[in-house]
XYZ file of C-alpha atoms in Angstrom:
194
model
C 97.494 -20.899 38.161
C 94.355 -20.776 36.018
C 95.797 -23.362 33.624
C 96.694 -25.631 36.573
C 93.181 -25.308 37.960
C 91.667 -26.124 34.560
C 94.019 -29.100 34.146
C 93.088 -30.347 37.626
C 89.343 -30.117 36.845
C 89.842 -31.895 33.526
C 91.811 -34.650 35.277
C 89.076 -35.073 37.898
C 86.522 -35.350 35.100
C 88.490 -37.762 32.859
C 90.655 -39.987 35.082
C 87.961 -41.766 37.190
C 85.753 -42.817 34.252
C 88.744 -43.940 32.195
C 90.109 -45.855 35.208
C 86.738 -47.595 35.690
C 86.448 -48.438 32.010
C 89.941 -49.926 31.863
C 89.389 -51.958 35.051
C 86.123 -53.259 33.571
C 87.775 -54.092 30.253
C 90.520 -56.002 32.077
C 87.860 -58.182 33.724
C 86.549 -59.394 30.345
C 87.940 -61.956 27.874
C 91.268 -61.304 26.308
C 92.511 -60.188 29.751
C 90.249 -62.259 32.069
C 91.113 -60.617 35.396
C 87.505 -61.148 36.494
C 88.122 -60.116 40.118
C 88.524 -56.507 38.930
C 84.816 -56.372 38.041
C 84.008 -56.370 41.776
C 85.661 -52.934 42.203
C 85.890 -51.533 38.665
C 82.985 -49.102 39.030
C 84.305 -47.590 42.273
C 86.296 -44.715 40.663
C 83.281 -43.771 38.550
C 80.839 -44.026 41.469
C 83.107 -41.837 43.610
C 83.498 -39.314 40.783
C 79.759 -38.771 40.326
C 79.055 -38.133 44.034
C 77.519 -34.713 44.320
C 77.707 -34.116 40.557
C 74.944 -32.682 38.438
C 73.136 -35.266 36.365
C 74.697 -33.775 33.215
C 78.253 -34.127 34.523
C 77.483 -37.647 35.766
C 76.038 -38.546 32.360
C 79.188 -37.250 30.628
C 81.476 -39.206 32.909
C 79.366 -42.346 32.556
C 79.239 -41.987 28.791
C 83.031 -41.570 28.641
C 83.516 -44.665 30.826
C 81.146 -46.616 28.585
C 82.782 -45.387 25.384
C 86.268 -46.465 26.443
C 85.024 -49.781 27.887
C 82.994 -50.730 24.818
C 85.708 -49.557 22.405
C 88.158 -51.917 24.150
C 85.771 -54.883 24.463
C 84.162 -54.572 21.022
C 87.489 -54.431 19.128
C 86.479 -57.624 17.305
C 83.712 -55.739 15.447
C 86.397 -53.952 13.414
C 87.965 -57.217 12.297
C 84.609 -58.864 11.566
C 83.431 -56.008 9.344
C 86.821 -55.533 7.670
C 87.706 -59.186 7.047
C 84.280 -60.727 6.474
C 82.202 -57.724 5.462
C 84.948 -56.369 3.192
C 84.474 -52.859 4.623
C 87.456 -50.512 4.548
C 89.320 -50.520 7.884
C 88.542 -46.837 8.585
C 84.804 -47.416 8.045
C 84.908 -50.525 10.260
C 86.647 -48.520 12.987
C 84.083 -45.717 12.721
C 81.165 -48.177 12.917
C 82.710 -49.764 16.029
C 83.089 -46.300 17.626
C 79.446 -45.494 16.815
C 78.367 -48.804 18.363
C 80.526 -48.131 21.439
C 79.067 -44.625 21.675
C 75.537 -46.013 21.506
C 76.226 -48.658 24.177
C 77.893 -45.966 26.325
C 74.537 -44.141 26.494
C 73.365 -46.836 28.918
C 76.304 -46.266 31.284
C 75.770 -42.512 31.007
C 72.092 -42.956 31.823
C 72.979 -45.103 34.838
C 75.251 -42.364 36.212
C 72.787 -39.560 35.433
C 69.915 -41.296 37.247
C 72.126 -42.039 40.271
C 73.280 -38.413 40.432
C 69.721 -37.141 40.000
C 68.239 -39.397 42.700
C 68.483 -37.857 46.182
C 69.890 -40.273 48.761
C 71.229 -38.590 51.879
C 72.419 -41.715 53.689
C 73.282 -43.766 50.622
C 71.071 -46.655 51.682
C 68.561 -46.315 48.856
C 71.264 -46.140 46.192
C 72.854 -49.324 47.525
C 69.883 -51.288 46.183
C 68.627 -49.051 43.395
C 72.004 -48.842 41.622
C 72.253 -52.609 40.955
C 68.569 -52.745 39.941
C 69.017 -49.778 37.592
C 72.180 -51.280 36.031
C 70.396 -54.583 35.412
C 67.327 -52.833 33.969
C 69.576 -50.928 31.555
C 71.443 -54.114 30.583
C 68.100 -55.791 29.933
C 66.987 -52.806 27.826
C 70.229 -52.906 25.817
C 69.716 -56.636 25.258
C 66.054 -56.606 24.249
C 65.002 -53.085 23.245
C 66.072 -51.043 20.210
C 69.442 -52.659 19.463
C 69.253 -56.179 20.784
C 72.952 -56.028 21.671
C 73.689 -58.371 24.612
C 77.492 -58.301 24.346
C 79.699 -57.322 27.300
C 77.031 -57.535 30.008
C 78.813 -57.098 33.343
C 77.893 -60.569 34.617
C 79.670 -62.213 31.682
C 82.997 -61.127 33.195
C 82.573 -63.878 35.810
C 82.341 -66.819 33.427
C 85.409 -68.423 35.069
C 84.039 -67.932 38.589
C 81.917 -71.076 38.981
C 80.864 -70.278 42.555
C 79.479 -66.853 41.631
C 77.737 -67.861 38.421
C 75.607 -70.503 40.164
C 73.035 -67.744 40.756
C 72.613 -67.466 36.984
C 70.711 -70.790 37.048
C 67.877 -68.821 38.635
C 68.473 -65.217 37.552
C 70.413 -65.481 34.314
C 73.397 -63.212 33.745
C 71.437 -60.316 35.265
C 71.712 -61.764 38.787
C 75.490 -61.864 38.432
C 75.492 -58.269 37.158
C 73.316 -57.270 40.138
C 75.786 -58.825 42.616
C 78.739 -57.114 40.930
C 77.148 -53.653 40.984
C 76.006 -54.174 44.584
C 79.606 -55.025 45.562
C 80.881 -51.945 43.693
C 78.365 -49.650 45.414
C 79.269 -51.019 48.852
C 83.008 -50.696 48.082
C 82.443 -47.098 46.899
C 80.553 -46.282 50.111
C 83.402 -47.698 52.194
C 85.999 -45.788 50.135
C 83.917 -42.611 50.464
C 83.761 -43.019 54.262
C 87.532 -43.558 54.440
C 88.232 -40.549 52.171
C 85.811 -38.346 54.137
C 87.436 -39.244 57.471
C 90.986 -38.769 56.208
């Protein structure tokens, strides 16, 4: 019984972030199922409801680690083939890069969990703004690493990316996170009523 309870808690901690990360990865090139980006964050957003900021950070970091490890696979090949690094070293460097980029997703989740929002109305607008601010920081501060910004997943969706004429990729990212937050609120309401 204790083992089952522990396994259940571990599953509740691991499955939603991994599900979100895989849905996100599927919306990016190589897979190009860009419609998944509109709902990919929902499992993660539902998982961090009512969590401590530390738990939310851990789940966000895990989601980011898996997502970036899948989408930055090319770093291994680039360092191994062109940089003549041993494969194991190239793999380790890619994991370190993915782990660093995952800090931004973890921070996003931690701030959302830490911010009180009884009715969920504030978070509806602050979550997309926070995501975009963290993407901007990842692009321009410290690392200067603009790869795999959420808005890039929509490069095939000509109707949606028209906003990028005015806002750049960040406007597309904002719309995607806004849609995910609204979808998570609807899912939460359905789950709560069931």
